[in-house]
Amino acid sequence: MNESPEQALAAPHFNRRRFIQTLIAGAGTSLVSLAQAQNFSNGSQQAFRPVRVTGGLVAGTQSTTEGVAAYLGIPYAAPPVGQLRWKPPQPVIPWQGIRRAEQMTASPFTPPNYRSSVYFEPTTAMSEDCLMLNVWTPEAKPAKPLPVMVWIYGGDWTYGSSSNPLYWGNTLARHDVVVVSINYRLGALGFFAHPSLSAESEHGVSGNYGLLDQIAALQWVQKNISHFGGDPDNVTVFGQSAGSFSVNYLMTSPLAKGLFHRAIGQSGAAMSGFGPLARLESLATQETNGVAFAKMLKANSLDDLRALPAQSLVNTGAASQSFCPVVDGWILPDKPHAIFAAGKQHRVPLLVGFNKNEGSVFPPLGNGTVEGLSNILKDLYGEQAIVAEKLYPATNTTEAQKQGHALFGDQALKVGTLNWATMHRHSSKQPVYLYHFAHKPDLPPNHRYLEGKAKELGVFHGAEIPYAMGTLKASDWTIHPADKALSARMLASWVHFARTGHPQASEAVWPIFDPDHPTVMEFGTQTDRLITLPRSQELALINQVANTAPNPSR
């Protein structure tokens, strides 16, 4: 009997190897005839019912959660291959008969994902033909259209796949929402800019193909989600890390206007950063980088570049330079900080937050030495370095590593998220809510991950994902009753926000964020509580220096 990956995950004794095998086996897609579709629709599993979407009919399957149907691997755009590599997503190619949307399809190309990483999860085989999405929806026909939640994965614009079981939406969908997860192009395939590509574009730009994919997926949702019981007028976009940055960018993009109505950002926004940590480049800068990348590949034309193997492009790109979104004047008209300051962002309710130990999985700034930490503080803070050294004190290597991790988290993730909440509240007057995730997962105690010793990772970047999405079973740590209770509380808050625009789903009072008296809802091991903004001095100093820098890169 053929087994789906969701069935493999639901087995009493989860076998990771068997799960990977089912994913690989299901990496292709198949079509069934209309006659076969009659058998599906007349069968005992209601989840097989065909649904018409852009391109044709799709038939789903029963998810691992009772009462929830899954429609997996639905194309929302044409395969971006051949001459469509580095082009905006094109319309779906129609199919005949009924497409079996029963298995996760191909993942975007990424560099090798190390099994020793705390983030390792099995995903499907990789392909450029990856512009697919997945839908989880309650089987029972709703009395009225349901809220829709669209998940955008993170991974530093380099890694990620919607087939990751941490991102499956069946548990969320059990709470009367329709959940969509999407693939988008990554690395050199998703964010490569080059003057020749800009010249062939009718908008004179290149580089933001991954963001265009996200927008195309949201357009698909507007056109099709009602067929799955979802409400196209109540769509929440939510994401973590690069997915959170994506949500931040989408709030500033004219192309995304009207495509979503609420936003959730988990750990990150392009609303801060100066010096070496500023990531959002201009189109001209990334075009220059693209020319150098093409020379490295010994490619003399776009035809040469488009003929190169996808895996080679991605691997070489990851090893040589950073591919990420650019300010192009079309998709991203300006840096988000400037757009929010002017009040030109999309005015939607916003829920954002960060984790206690965001920087623990990244190399420590200063390379883990006292001298290195002192030097990076001087580079980042200039005349305020003396103040910074008091906030990040270190007299030995152990302390320097700890403070270097904390400095990275503050600079790269926390302050941007805080500024997102602050500026959106000031300029839009929309309700904004800020959270702090403070629960340390029970990782294997003596295990050493690629990112560091388990006991030293703390409440690491991304640790909140399985709690908010209800996918703890897919995590790599021991699950206790307190974990399940925390997940229930956090998931309920996310769903309540998607349904109503405010996240208060428990007895804890969660007020609208007040930038002048900043408090946050802390999700802890035993309970949720309203606390004063953590690391307020450190974050305030970052903004003070950024606002007084001669040429702040924000």
XYZ file of N, CA, C and O in Angstrom, residues 8-80:
292
model
N 3.167 8.905 6.914
C 4.431 8.490 7.527
C 4.709 9.298 8.781
O 5.179 8.781 9.790
N 4.408 10.595 8.733
C 4.645 11.455 9.885
C 3.701 11.101 11.027
O 4.055 11.206 12.201
N 2.500 10.637 10.699
C 1.497 10.352 11.717
C 1.663 8.974 12.352
O 0.999 8.655 13.326
N 2.541 8.141 11.810
C 2.717 6.788 12.334
C 3.123 6.845 13.801
O 3.817 7.763 14.239
N 2.694 5.849 14.595
C 3.002 5.865 16.024
C 4.496 5.972 16.315
O 4.910 6.621 17.262
N 5.319 5.313 15.494
C 6.772 5.393 15.659
C 7.345 6.025 14.409
O 7.588 5.361 13.408
N 7.551 7.309 14.466
C 7.973 8.059 13.282
C 9.337 7.572 12.809
O 10.304 7.574 13.553
N 9.419 7.172 11.549
C 10.650 6.699 10.935
C 11.102 7.730 9.915
O 10.481 7.894 8.870
N 12.168 8.461 10.236
C 12.615 9.556 9.383
C 13.013 9.064 7.998
O 12.741 9.697 6.990
N 13.679 7.885 7.924
C 14.091 7.363 6.624
C 12.873 7.039 5.766
O 12.827 7.343 4.583
N 11.857 6.409 6.386
C 10.654 6.082 5.627
C 9.963 7.348 5.142
O 9.441 7.430 4.033
N 10.002 8.379 6.001
C 9.379 9.646 5.627
C 10.067 10.251 4.404
O 9.426 10.702 3.465
N 11.419 10.249 4.418
C 12.165 10.789 3.285
C 11.834 10.011 2.018
O 11.656 10.581 0.937
N 11.740 8.681 2.148
C 11.433 7.864 0.979
C 10.068 8.206 0.390
O 9.896 8.270 -0.833
N 9.082 8.456 1.250
C 7.756 8.806 0.728
C 7.771 10.159 0.054
O 7.076 10.383 -0.931
N 8.594 11.091 0.586
C 8.699 12.403 -0.046
C 9.306 12.295 -1.433
O 8.825 12.865 -2.405
N 10.404 11.536 -1.521
C 11.069 11.391 -2.812
C 10.165 10.692 -3.806
O 10.058 11.071 -4.971
N 9.472 9.666 -3.326
C 8.586 8.934 -4.224
C 7.466 9.803 -4.750
O 6.959 9.615 -5.851
N 7.068 10.795 -3.953
C 5.962 11.660 -4.361
C 6.389 12.963 -4.969
O 5.583 13.867 -5.140
N 7.675 13.081 -5.306
C 8.169 14.356 -5.819
C 7.583 14.704 -7.166
O 7.490 15.859 -7.541
N 7.155 13.714 -7.944
C 6.525 13.990 -9.230
C 5.055 14.281 -9.056
O 4.498 14.183 -7.967
N 4.389 14.654 -10.126
C 2.954 14.887 -10.092
C 2.287 13.944 -11.062
O 2.909 13.437 -11.995
N 1.017 13.701 -10.854
C 0.297 12.811 -11.753
C -1.088 13.350 -11.999
O -1.630 14.097 -11.193
N -1.654 12.967 -13.124
C -3.001 13.374 -13.493
C -3.879 12.141 -13.560
O -3.429 11.051 -13.900
N -5.137 12.313 -13.232
C -6.093 11.218 -13.358
C -7.195 11.654 -14.299
O -7.449 12.833 -14.518
N -7.841 10.706 -14.870
C -8.892 10.997 -15.835
C -10.158 11.428 -15.122
O -10.313 11.265 -13.916
N -11.097 11.950 -15.900
C -12.384 12.335 -15.325
C -13.129 11.121 -14.796
O -13.843 11.197 -13.795
N -12.954 9.980 -15.449
C -13.601 8.757 -14.973
C -13.063 8.361 -13.601
O -13.821 7.996 -12.690
N -11.753 8.438 -13.450
C -11.169 8.138 -12.156
C -11.626 9.142 -11.106
O -11.816 8.803 -9.943
N -11.807 10.378 -11.522
C -12.261 11.405 -10.587
C -13.627 11.062 -10.025
O -13.926 11.367 -8.871
N -14.461 10.440 -10.821
C -15.760 10.026 -10.324
C -15.601 9.041 -9.176
O -16.335 9.084 -8.188
N -14.607 8.150 -9.298
C -14.358 7.209 -8.215
C -13.928 7.952 -6.952
O -14.317 7.597 -5.849
N -13.099 8.993 -7.128
C -12.666 9.776 -5.969
C -13.867 10.436 -5.306
O -14.066 10.354 -4.113
N -14.663 11.125 -6.129
C -15.745 11.915 -5.557
C -16.824 11.043 -4.947
O -17.538 11.480 -4.054
N -16.931 9.797 -5.392
C -17.942 8.904 -4.838
C -17.395 8.042 -3.705
O -18.117 7.256 -3.109
N -16.082 8.162 -3.434
C -15.456 7.321 -2.421
C -15.775 7.793 -1.023
O -16.493 8.759 -0.799
N -15.159 7.078 -0.070
C -15.456 7.358 1.326
C -14.662 8.535 1.883
O -15.005 9.071 2.917
N -13.572 8.912 1.187
C -12.753 10.005 1.682
C -13.177 11.314 1.020
O -12.873 11.564 -0.135
N -13.861 12.136 1.777
C -14.367 13.381 1.226
C -13.244 14.282 0.739
O -13.422 15.094 -0.159
N -12.031 14.103 1.318
C -10.921 14.965 0.966
C -10.511 14.833 -0.486
O -9.811 15.681 -1.006
N -10.932 13.773 -1.165
C -10.546 13.577 -2.562
C -11.380 14.418 -3.517
O -11.137 14.383 -4.727
N -12.357 15.136 -3.021
C -13.250 15.859 -3.909
C -12.464 16.802 -4.823
O -11.587 17.536 -4.366
N -12.751 16.788 -6.122
C -12.040 17.693 -7.038
C -12.446 19.146 -6.800
O -13.599 19.456 -6.504
N -11.476 20.027 -6.938
C -11.683 21.458 -6.794
C -11.109 22.129 -8.034
O -10.005 21.804 -8.464
N -11.865 23.068 -8.603
C -11.363 23.772 -9.784
C -10.545 24.982 -9.347
O -10.983 25.804 -8.556
N -9.332 25.058 -9.902
C -8.431 26.176 -9.642
C -7.909 26.675 -10.978
O -8.189 26.090 -12.036
N -7.152 27.739 -10.952
C -6.519 28.229 -12.175
C -5.672 27.122 -12.787
O -4.749 26.613 -12.146
N -6.007 26.716 -13.994
C -5.257 25.654 -14.662
C -6.020 24.368 -14.814
O -5.715 23.571 -15.708
N -7.000 24.094 -13.957
C -7.737 22.840 -14.075
C -8.276 22.361 -12.742
O -8.419 23.141 -11.782
N -8.542 21.070 -12.659
C -9.098 20.458 -11.459
C -7.989 19.780 -10.655
O -7.055 19.201 -11.210
N -8.097 19.860 -9.320
C -7.169 19.164 -8.439
C -7.953 18.325 -7.445
O -9.048 18.703 -7.019
N -7.401 17.160 -7.103
C -8.009 16.286 -6.113
C -7.029 16.094 -4.966
O -5.866 15.739 -5.191
N -7.489 16.343 -3.743
C -6.609 16.286 -2.587
C -6.667 14.965 -1.871
O -7.040 13.930 -2.437
N -6.297 14.985 -0.603
C -6.238 13.768 0.196
C -6.587 14.086 1.640
O -6.624 15.255 2.044
N -6.838 13.035 2.400
C -7.063 13.193 3.830
C -5.735 13.539 4.509
O -4.725 12.887 4.285
N -5.718 14.593 5.310
C -4.488 14.938 6.029
C -4.364 14.066 7.268
O -5.248 13.256 7.578
N -3.270 14.232 8.001
C -3.081 13.467 9.227
C -4.012 13.915 10.334
O -4.154 13.236 11.344
N -4.619 15.068 10.182
C -5.543 15.590 11.180
C -6.972 15.286 10.762
O -7.390 15.637 9.654
N -7.694 14.635 11.626
C -9.071 14.256 11.305
C -9.907 15.489 10.969
O -9.848 16.512 11.656
N -10.651 15.396 9.878
C -11.520 16.480 9.472
C -10.849 17.558 8.656
O -11.478 18.573 8.341
N -9.573 17.359 8.292
C -8.838 18.351 7.509
C -8.357 17.722 6.208
O -7.744 16.651 6.216
N -8.664 18.351 5.101
C -8.227 17.892 3.787
C -6.961 18.622 3.378
O -6.748 19.786 3.739
N -6.117 17.948 2.618
C -4.866 18.539 2.138
C -4.828 18.469 0.620
O -5.078 17.417 0.031
N -4.515 19.601 -0.010
C -4.305 19.687 -1.452
C -2.860 20.148 -1.646
O -2.534 21.306 -1.366
N -2.021 19.255 -2.075
C -0.580 19.461 -2.031
C 0.003 19.592 -3.432
O -0.387 18.882 -4.355
N 0.967 20.504 -3.572
C 1.678 20.629 -4.830
C 0.860 21.205 -5.960
O 0.957 20.754 -7.106
N 0.071 22.232 -5.687
C -0.722 22.883 -6.724
C 0.122 23.970 -7.389
O 0.652 24.858 -6.708
N 0.281 23.952 -8.709
C 1.078 25.002 -9.356
C 0.352 26.345 -9.345
O -0.847 26.418 -9.626
N 1.079 27.401 -9.000
C 0.491 28.737 -9.072
C 1.133 29.571 -10.177
O 0.740 30.717 -10.415
N 2.132 28.990 -10.857
C 2.784 29.668 -11.975
C 3.414 28.609 -12.867
O 3.544 27.441 -12.477
N 3.810 29.008 -14.061
C 4.493 28.091 -14.970
C 5.883 27.772 -14.427
O 6.470 28.565 -13.682
N 6.438 26.615 -14.793
C 7.803 26.292 -14.353
C 8.793 27.355 -14.836
O 8.860 27.639 -16.037
N 9.577 27.944 -13.946
C 10.526 28.997 -14.333
C 11.836 28.392 -14.852
O 12.910 28.579 -14.266
